Structure formats: C-alpha cells, structure tokens
Amino acid sequence: MADPNAAAARAGSAPPDSAARPLAVAAEGKDGGGPYDPAVPGAEESSRRNGRPRALPAWALAVPPLAVLGLVFLYPLALVARQSLSPDGSGGGSPSLAAYGDVLGQAAFRQALRTTVLIATGSTAGAVILGFVLAIVIAFVPFPGGKALARFIDVFLCFPSFLITLALLFIYGTVGMANGLWTDALGGTGPFDFLHTPWGVLLAEITYFTPFVMRPLLAAFSQIETAQLEAAASLGAKAPRIVRQVILPEALPSLAAGGSLVLVMCLNEFGIVLFTGAKGVTTLPTLVYGKAVLDGDYTSACVVAVVNIVLSVGLYGLYRLLLSRTRPAGGPRARA
C-alpha cells in the first residue's frame, strides 16, 4: 500500500505546469533556442536583448507606399484642382467655380470635347476589331514566324506614340511614298493631305493601340484548350461558328479589358495628335497644352485637365461596373 505522506512529498516537490512553462521558455531563450512566448512576462525584453526583430504592424508597412503615392501622384493632382478653383489665377483666395463656367461655356471647349470622344471611340472600335482578328490569326493559324511576331508585340508596346506617327509621315506625308505613287505612277495632280486630317489621326491611333488589345487576347487564347476546338470541328462547326461560340466567350473579359484601356489612353493621347499636325483637330489634351503653354492661362488649362481626368475616371468606373454585373460567377464559359 502506497504511503500517502510520500506521495504528498513528491507532489509538493514537482512544480506545476504554470510554473514550469516560464522556466522552460526562459531557459530556451537563454540558450538562443526557439521564439519567445509572448504570454510569458519579460519574454519580449529577452527577445530584444537576444537580437530578434519585432514584427511591424500592418499600418506601418502601408505608410511608405502611401507616402510615395501621395507625393508623386495625389499632391500634383491636388495642386491642379486648387488652381482650377482659383478666382484670380494665383492659386489663392476662396475657391470659386467661375473658371469652370467660363471654360465650359466656350465653343472651343465643346468642340474639343466632341472631337476627343469621337476620335477615342473610333480608335477603340478599330483597335478592338483589328486586334481581335490579328490575335486569332497569330494564336490559331500556324504560319512561319508566328511566335516571333507574338514576341514583337511585346516590344511594340514599349515604343513611344510619336514614333508611329513619324513612321506614318514617311508613308502618307506630303512627300511620302503614297504621294509619290499618286503623282508619279498614277498621274495624280498635287499631293493629298490625308495624314493631317481627323482620318489620319484615327489611323495613327489604331495602328499604335492595336497591340494593347492583342496582348491580353493572346494571353487568353493561350488558356483555351485545343480539345474544345477539335470537338467543335468534329461536330461539324465551321470556323466562324467556332470563333463565335467557343473562342469569343473565353476572350470577352480580356477583350473588354484591352478595349477599356485603349479608350482611356485615346482620351488622353497627346503625342499622336500633335505630331500629325492635323488642322482643326483639337482634343482636350492639346487644348490643355494650348491654354497653358501658348496662352499662359493656367487656370483654364487646369479646368480642362480636371474635366479630362473626371471623364477618364468615370469611363473606367463604368467599365468596372458593367463588367461586375455582366460576368457570371466563375467567369465566362465557352458554349459547346
């Protein structure tokens, strides 16, 4: 029979769990072992003495990017908005909407707004249609050099917009190849001035922005399983039906994303319009340039810039809203 006095003595000599845990953690920290236990008093100070860094809170990690964003992007926009509300053009005084009333009432502003919307819409439609057709050819029609052409699209995205306009001047300019063919080979009288018209601006923007539609489309086409196309072809579907019922549903989100990007970029395009020198073609960006640099009217230039920003952000927000309402759960699926 066990001695109750001996059992009590053994129980009294062994420390309980609550007392043994701090001792074990303290011994582990002393030997440079595992991480400290934050529930143990003095463990945090022991960790700092041992050289272990403390974890930063989440808000501290967000401070550097927010500071850079505010300094580089938000602060200049705030200055532009403040200047547009300045009644005397000095950027001071009480805010006033008088400058907005003056600028929005000008016929030049309304004409520039109409021209901007028409050129941006036409360029986007042309780039979407041409980009979709070219992306299908590159992705699904085998031909020599197809992969090299797809890689060239990535390089093309790095080109500045004025470079494309300069290249088109060698073709459609007054002394370009097209005019040489028109006057020498066809016997035409006088050079035609195609590039310096709204149609020339439209052609230049479609040429430059089409790869911006093709790049997301090629990425989407690479995710389409060839078994879907083979099954549709084996069931007797022709190429137009395969494109309409198999390829297009899968590519629709990428097509919308590329088209919305091109639309916003066309609304803010400045280099192409300036380099073509199109007569009578004044867009909102060129109107900002004219009022700020040529006329020295910075308040009116800031008003036009704010309108351009609001228009771009509003179109992008509308695109996101429509995309969230039209996209089914789980993403678009191809119809068999």
Tab-separated table of C-alpha atoms in Angstrom:
chain	number	residue	atom	x	y	z
A	1	MET	CA	0.000	0.000	0.000
A	2	ALA	CA	1.414	3.423	-1.072
A	3	ASP	CA	2.386	5.837	1.630
A	4	PRO	CA	0.177	8.964	1.391
A	5	ASN	CA	2.853	11.097	3.032
A	6	ALA	CA	5.444	10.099	0.367
A	7	ALA	CA	3.004	10.897	-2.464
A	8	ALA	CA	2.286	14.286	-0.978
A	9	ALA	CA	6.007	14.992	-0.663
A	10	ARG	CA	6.585	14.110	-4.314
A	11	ALA	CA	3.679	16.281	-5.430
A	12	GLY	CA	4.989	19.191	-3.447
A	13	SER	CA	8.496	18.889	-4.876
A	14	ALA	CA	7.363	18.918	-8.580
A	15	PRO	CA	6.486	22.399	-9.918
A	16	PRO	CA	3.092	22.767	-11.540
A	17	ASP	CA	2.694	23.356	-15.324
A	18	SER	CA	2.050	27.072	-14.889
A	19	ALA	CA	5.361	27.441	-13.098
A	20	ALA	CA	7.346	25.048	-15.328
A	21	ARG	CA	6.400	26.804	-18.557
A	22	PRO	CA	8.091	30.157	-17.790
A	23	LEU	CA	11.176	28.289	-16.608
A	24	ALA	CA	11.365	26.290	-19.837
A	25	VAL	CA	10.837	29.361	-22.007
A	26	ALA	CA	13.424	31.330	-20.051
A	27	ALA	CA	15.931	28.516	-20.369
A	28	GLU	CA	15.222	28.231	-24.095
A	29	GLY	CA	15.778	31.960	-24.613
A	30	LYS	CA	18.972	31.882	-22.628
A	31	ASP	CA	20.396	29.198	-24.878
A	32	GLY	CA	19.370	31.053	-28.063
A	33	GLY	CA	16.703	28.488	-28.894
A	34	GLY	CA	13.204	28.924	-30.347
A	35	PRO	CA	10.999	32.016	-30.335
A	36	TYR	CA	9.845	33.604	-27.159
A	37	ASP	CA	6.338	33.140	-25.785
A	38	PRO	CA	4.524	36.492	-25.734
A	39	ALA	CA	2.338	35.228	-22.879
A	40	VAL	CA	5.357	34.982	-20.613
A	41	PRO	CA	6.264	38.153	-18.685
A	42	GLY	CA	9.652	39.513	-19.694
A	43	ALA	CA	9.884	37.340	-22.826
A	44	GLU	CA	9.654	40.321	-25.226
A	45	GLU	CA	12.519	42.163	-23.489
A	46	SER	CA	14.536	38.944	-23.526
A	47	SER	CA	13.909	38.602	-27.284
A	48	ARG	CA	15.103	42.153	-27.950
A	49	ARG	CA	18.225	41.529	-25.902
A	50	ASN	CA	18.901	38.409	-27.954
A	51	GLY	CA	18.706	40.400	-31.230
A	52	ARG	CA	15.376	39.068	-32.547
A	53	PRO	CA	13.469	41.776	-34.582
A	54	ARG	CA	9.921	42.633	-33.622
A	55	ALA	CA	7.166	42.167	-36.228
A	56	LEU	CA	5.950	45.508	-37.623
A	57	PRO	CA	2.209	46.256	-37.529
A	58	ALA	CA	0.289	46.254	-40.816
A	59	TRP	CA	-0.297	50.013	-40.835
A	60	ALA	CA	3.442	50.672	-40.606
A	61	LEU	CA	4.056	48.626	-43.768
A	62	ALA	CA	1.434	50.667	-45.650
A	63	VAL	CA	2.978	54.042	-44.795
A	64	PRO	CA	5.879	54.061	-47.353
A	65	PRO	CA	3.773	53.254	-50.476
A	66	LEU	CA	1.042	55.656	-49.381
A	67	ALA	CA	3.609	58.396	-48.836
A	68	VAL	CA	5.129	57.856	-52.296
A	69	LEU	CA	1.651	57.764	-53.895
A	70	GLY	CA	0.625	60.960	-52.156
A	71	LEU	CA	3.827	62.815	-53.008
A	72	VAL	CA	4.145	61.740	-56.642
A	73	PHE	CA	0.509	61.466	-57.714
A	74	LEU	CA	-2.076	62.880	-55.318
A	75	TYR	CA	-0.263	66.096	-54.390
A	76	PRO	CA	0.171	67.295	-58.023
A	77	LEU	CA	-3.495	66.479	-58.695
A	78	ALA	CA	-4.491	68.487	-55.645
A	79	LEU	CA	-2.471	71.449	-56.958
A	80	VAL	CA	-4.212	71.211	-60.346
A	81	ALA	CA	-7.646	71.082	-58.698
A	82	ARG	CA	-6.761	74.012	-56.447
A	83	GLN	CA	-5.574	76.096	-59.395
A	84	SER	CA	-8.793	75.368	-61.298
A	85	LEU	CA	-10.799	76.764	-58.369
A	86	SER	CA	-8.717	79.923	-58.093
A	87	PRO	CA	-10.756	83.045	-58.942
A	88	ASP	CA	-7.773	85.257	-59.768
A	89	GLY	CA	-5.413	82.637	-61.262
A	90	SER	CA	-2.893	82.902	-58.432
A	91	GLY	CA	-3.890	79.665	-56.687
A	92	GLY	CA	-5.008	81.550	-53.567
A	93	GLY	CA	-8.187	83.125	-52.261
A	94	SER	CA	-11.535	81.498	-51.697
A	95	PRO	CA	-12.449	78.644	-54.061
A	96	SER	CA	-14.681	79.638	-56.927
A	97	LEU	CA	-16.342	77.847	-59.857
A	98	ALA	CA	-16.199	80.935	-62.061
A	99	ALA	CA	-13.377	79.491	-64.190
A	100	TYR	CA	-15.434	76.344	-64.847
A	101	GLY	CA	-18.342	78.430	-66.055
A	102	ASP	CA	-16.110	80.415	-68.402
A	103	VAL	CA	-14.330	77.393	-69.888
A	104	LEU	CA	-17.373	75.122	-70.201
A	105	GLY	CA	-19.243	77.900	-71.956
A	106	GLN	CA	-16.617	78.301	-74.680
A	107	ALA	CA	-17.343	76.831	-78.116
A	108	ALA	CA	-13.692	75.752	-78.427
A	109	PHE	CA	-14.001	73.557	-75.341
A	110	ARG	CA	-17.214	71.909	-76.548
A	111	GLN	CA	-15.660	71.244	-79.943
A	112	ALA	CA	-12.530	69.776	-78.344
A	113	LEU	CA	-14.649	67.539	-76.106
A	114	ARG	CA	-16.698	66.293	-79.048
A	115	THR	CA	-13.575	65.636	-81.125
A	116	THR	CA	-11.895	63.806	-78.249
A	117	VAL	CA	-14.862	61.486	-77.688
A	118	LEU	CA	-15.338	60.755	-81.406
A	119	ILE	CA	-11.660	60.016	-82.094
A	120	ALA	CA	-11.287	57.939	-78.927
A	121	THR	CA	-14.420	55.911	-79.693
A	122	GLY	CA	-13.464	55.335	-83.327
A	123	SER	CA	-9.876	54.416	-82.457
A	124	THR	CA	-11.017	51.995	-79.765
A	125	ALA	CA	-13.508	50.293	-82.078
A	126	GLY	CA	-10.900	49.956	-84.828
A	127	ALA	CA	-8.230	48.667	-82.443
A	128	VAL	CA	-10.611	46.122	-80.877
A	129	ILE	CA	-11.765	44.725	-84.234
A	130	LEU	CA	-8.306	44.655	-85.808
A	131	GLY	CA	-6.654	43.352	-82.635
A	132	PHE	CA	-9.190	40.529	-82.274
A	133	VAL	CA	-8.711	39.380	-85.869
A	134	LEU	CA	-4.910	39.550	-85.720
A	135	ALA	CA	-4.792	37.777	-82.350
A	136	ILE	CA	-6.905	34.909	-83.723
A	137	VAL	CA	-4.606	34.569	-86.732
A	138	ILE	CA	-1.451	34.563	-84.602
A	139	ALA	CA	-2.857	32.182	-81.965
A	140	PHE	CA	-4.737	29.625	-84.081
A	141	VAL	CA	-3.397	29.830	-87.655
A	142	PRO	CA	0.034	28.189	-87.944
A	143	PHE	CA	2.422	30.102	-90.188
A	144	PRO	CA	6.196	30.645	-90.229
A	145	GLY	CA	7.298	33.381	-87.862
A	146	GLY	CA	4.113	33.377	-85.780
A	147	LYS	CA	5.934	33.089	-82.457
A	148	ALA	CA	8.412	35.810	-83.444
A	149	LEU	CA	5.502	38.092	-84.344
A	150	ALA	CA	3.893	37.452	-80.959
A	151	ARG	CA	7.163	38.406	-79.247
A	152	PHE	CA	7.413	41.548	-81.378
A	153	ILE	CA	4.058	42.709	-79.990
A	154	ASP	CA	5.613	42.866	-76.523
A	155	VAL	CA	8.426	45.029	-77.889
A	156	PHE	CA	5.961	47.222	-79.785
A	157	LEU	CA	4.259	48.166	-76.518
A	158	CYS	CA	7.465	49.939	-75.473
A	159	PHE	CA	7.500	52.261	-78.498
A	160	PRO	CA	6.512	55.911	-77.940
A	161	SER	CA	3.388	57.034	-79.740
A	162	PHE	CA	5.094	59.805	-81.717
A	163	LEU	CA	7.405	57.214	-83.300
A	164	ILE	CA	4.431	55.572	-85.028
A	165	THR	CA	3.234	58.951	-86.257
A	166	LEU	CA	6.697	59.742	-87.588
A	167	ALA	CA	6.747	56.427	-89.450
A	168	LEU	CA	3.346	57.170	-90.979
A	169	LEU	CA	4.676	60.521	-92.203
A	170	PHE	CA	7.100	58.626	-94.444
A	171	ILE	CA	4.124	56.799	-95.955
A	172	TYR	CA	1.261	59.307	-96.026
A	173	GLY	CA	3.090	62.624	-95.662
A	174	THR	CA	3.156	65.242	-98.400
A	175	VAL	CA	6.495	63.827	-99.606
A	176	GLY	CA	5.810	60.245	-98.514
A	177	MET	CA	5.673	57.057	-100.534
A	178	ALA	CA	1.905	57.168	-101.046
A	179	ASN	CA	2.082	60.656	-102.526
A	180	GLY	CA	4.996	59.598	-104.736
A	181	LEU	CA	2.924	56.701	-106.046
A	182	TRP	CA	-0.069	59.019	-106.517
A	183	THR	CA	1.784	61.666	-108.536
A	184	ASP	CA	4.345	59.570	-110.428
A	185	ALA	CA	2.685	56.231	-111.106
A	186	LEU	CA	-0.980	57.226	-111.196
A	187	GLY	CA	-0.551	60.702	-112.619
A	188	GLY	CA	-2.360	62.499	-109.825
A	189	THR	CA	-2.167	66.262	-109.506
A	190	GLY	CA	-0.728	67.557	-106.271
A	191	PRO	CA	-0.094	65.655	-103.046
A	192	PHE	CA	-3.067	64.549	-100.977
A	193	ASP	CA	-3.069	65.621	-97.356
A	194	PHE	CA	-4.510	62.526	-95.702
A	195	LEU	CA	-2.416	62.347	-92.531
A	196	HIS	CA	-3.206	65.937	-91.496
A	197	THR	CA	-6.933	65.187	-91.228
A	198	PRO	CA	-9.004	63.508	-88.484
A	199	TRP	CA	-8.813	60.295	-90.528
A	200	GLY	CA	-5.031	60.413	-90.312
A	201	VAL	CA	-5.193	60.785	-86.521
A	202	LEU	CA	-7.639	57.868	-86.426
A	203	LEU	CA	-5.308	55.672	-88.500
A	204	ALA	CA	-2.294	56.537	-86.364
A	205	GLU	CA	-4.090	55.769	-83.100
A	206	ILE	CA	-5.484	52.463	-84.402
A	207	THR	CA	-2.009	51.470	-85.568
A	208	TYR	CA	-0.431	52.318	-82.239
A	209	PHE	CA	-3.086	50.974	-79.848
A	210	THR	CA	-3.980	47.687	-81.593
A	211	PRO	CA	-1.147	45.741	-79.832
A	212	PHE	CA	-2.578	46.866	-76.479
A	213	VAL	CA	-5.691	44.856	-77.373
A	214	MET	CA	-3.765	41.931	-78.819
A	215	ARG	CA	-1.554	41.316	-75.797
A	216	PRO	CA	-4.330	40.342	-73.307
A	217	LEU	CA	-6.143	38.452	-76.070
A	218	LEU	CA	-3.099	36.312	-76.846
A	219	ALA	CA	-2.771	35.533	-73.141
A	220	ALA	CA	-6.439	34.488	-73.019
A	221	PHE	CA	-6.154	32.382	-76.190
A	222	SER	CA	-3.212	30.505	-74.718
A	223	GLN	CA	-5.539	29.242	-71.935
A	224	ILE	CA	-8.090	27.768	-74.351
A	225	GLU	CA	-7.826	24.001	-74.591
A	226	THR	CA	-7.390	22.730	-78.125
A	227	ALA	CA	-9.724	19.842	-77.259
A	228	GLN	CA	-12.626	22.303	-77.280
A	229	LEU	CA	-11.769	23.456	-80.792
A	230	GLU	CA	-11.249	19.899	-82.032
A	231	ALA	CA	-14.554	18.763	-80.536
A	232	ALA	CA	-16.414	21.650	-82.155
A	233	ALA	CA	-14.772	20.945	-85.528
A	234	SER	CA	-15.538	17.222	-85.286
A	235	LEU	CA	-19.212	18.065	-84.733
A	236	GLY	CA	-19.258	19.983	-87.997
A	237	ALA	CA	-18.895	23.550	-86.749
A	238	LYS	CA	-17.306	25.925	-89.239
A	239	ALA	CA	-14.609	28.448	-88.357
A	240	PRO	CA	-16.973	31.438	-87.872
A	241	ARG	CA	-19.169	29.421	-85.501
A	242	ILE	CA	-16.153	28.180	-83.533
A	243	VAL	CA	-14.965	31.747	-83.145
A	244	ARG	CA	-18.402	32.965	-82.093
A	245	GLN	CA	-19.359	30.164	-79.678
A	246	VAL	CA	-16.035	28.844	-78.353
A	247	ILE	CA	-13.302	31.462	-78.671
A	248	LEU	CA	-15.232	34.703	-78.141
A	249	PRO	CA	-16.836	33.788	-74.770
A	250	GLU	CA	-13.433	32.897	-73.358
A	251	ALA	CA	-11.801	36.044	-74.724
A	252	LEU	CA	-14.577	38.507	-73.879
A	253	PRO	CA	-13.156	39.651	-70.484
A	254	SER	CA	-9.703	40.195	-71.998
A	255	LEU	CA	-11.237	41.977	-74.974
A	256	ALA	CA	-13.185	44.284	-72.648
A	257	ALA	CA	-10.097	44.941	-70.546
A	258	GLY	CA	-7.953	45.788	-73.564
A	259	GLY	CA	-10.673	47.924	-75.117
A	260	SER	CA	-11.250	49.919	-71.930
A	261	LEU	CA	-7.515	50.512	-71.580
A	262	VAL	CA	-7.298	51.754	-75.175
A	263	LEU	CA	-10.330	54.010	-74.692
A	264	VAL	CA	-8.814	55.705	-71.655
A	265	MET	CA	-5.436	56.078	-73.382
A	266	CYS	CA	-7.049	57.542	-76.505
A	267	LEU	CA	-8.908	60.085	-74.399
A	268	ASN	CA	-5.585	61.277	-73.011
A	269	GLU	CA	-3.438	60.912	-76.155
A	270	PHE	CA	-1.346	63.972	-76.936
A	271	GLY	CA	1.707	62.950	-78.949
A	272	ILE	CA	-0.104	61.495	-81.956
A	273	VAL	CA	-2.420	64.491	-82.395
A	274	LEU	CA	0.481	66.918	-82.023
A	275	PHE	CA	2.842	65.121	-84.425
A	276	THR	CA	0.254	64.630	-87.158
A	277	GLY	CA	-0.376	68.366	-87.167
A	278	ALA	CA	-3.969	67.763	-88.159
A	279	LYS	CA	-5.685	71.047	-88.960
A	280	GLY	CA	-8.816	71.706	-86.985
A	281	VAL	CA	-8.301	68.623	-84.781
A	282	THR	CA	-8.145	69.864	-81.189
A	283	THR	CA	-8.606	67.375	-78.376
A	284	LEU	CA	-8.739	68.012	-74.636
A	285	PRO	CA	-5.008	67.258	-74.094
A	286	THR	CA	-3.977	69.592	-76.911
A	287	LEU	CA	-6.377	72.217	-75.553
A	288	VAL	CA	-4.619	71.988	-72.172
A	289	TYR	CA	-1.289	72.465	-73.954
A	290	GLY	CA	-2.583	75.449	-75.907
A	291	LYS	CA	-4.053	77.241	-72.902
A	292	ALA	CA	-1.085	76.571	-70.606
A	293	VAL	CA	1.904	76.975	-72.942
A	294	LEU	CA	0.662	79.152	-75.784
A	295	ASP	CA	-1.847	81.374	-73.965
A	296	GLY	CA	-0.384	81.274	-70.444
A	297	ASP	CA	-3.867	80.744	-68.972
A	298	TYR	CA	-3.040	78.162	-66.314
A	299	THR	CA	-6.401	78.329	-64.572
A	300	SER	CA	-8.322	77.455	-67.742
A	301	ALA	CA	-5.766	74.744	-68.549
A	302	CYS	CA	-6.318	73.214	-65.101
A	303	VAL	CA	-10.080	73.317	-65.612
A	304	VAL	CA	-9.777	71.364	-68.876
A	305	ALA	CA	-7.355	68.935	-67.213
A	306	VAL	CA	-9.797	68.276	-64.360
A	307	VAL	CA	-12.604	67.637	-66.851
A	308	ASN	CA	-10.361	65.212	-68.737
A	309	ILE	CA	-9.480	63.384	-65.519
A	310	VAL	CA	-13.117	63.126	-64.447
A	311	LEU	CA	-14.078	61.805	-67.891
A	312	SER	CA	-11.352	59.143	-67.838
A	313	VAL	CA	-12.079	58.002	-64.281
A	314	GLY	CA	-15.817	57.957	-64.967
A	315	LEU	CA	-15.417	55.750	-68.043
A	316	TYR	CA	-13.154	53.382	-66.161
A	317	GLY	CA	-15.628	53.179	-63.278
A	318	LEU	CA	-18.462	52.483	-65.737
A	319	TYR	CA	-16.421	49.693	-67.308
A	320	ARG	CA	-15.793	48.097	-63.907
A	321	LEU	CA	-19.472	48.346	-63.018
A	322	LEU	CA	-20.642	46.760	-66.262
A	323	LEU	CA	-18.032	44.021	-66.001
A	324	SER	CA	-19.083	43.123	-62.453
A	325	ARG	CA	-22.756	42.911	-63.466
A	326	THR	CA	-22.357	41.013	-66.722
A	327	ARG	CA	-19.695	38.479	-65.698
A	328	PRO	CA	-21.252	35.302	-64.328
A	329	ALA	CA	-19.952	33.551	-61.236
A	330	GLY	CA	-16.863	31.520	-62.013
A	331	GLY	CA	-16.077	33.507	-65.149
A	332	PRO	CA	-17.300	33.073	-68.728
A	333	ARG	CA	-17.572	29.581	-70.095
A	334	ALA	CA	-17.468	28.501	-73.691
A	335	ARG	CA	-20.613	27.018	-75.134
A	336	ALA	CA	-20.152	23.565	-76.582
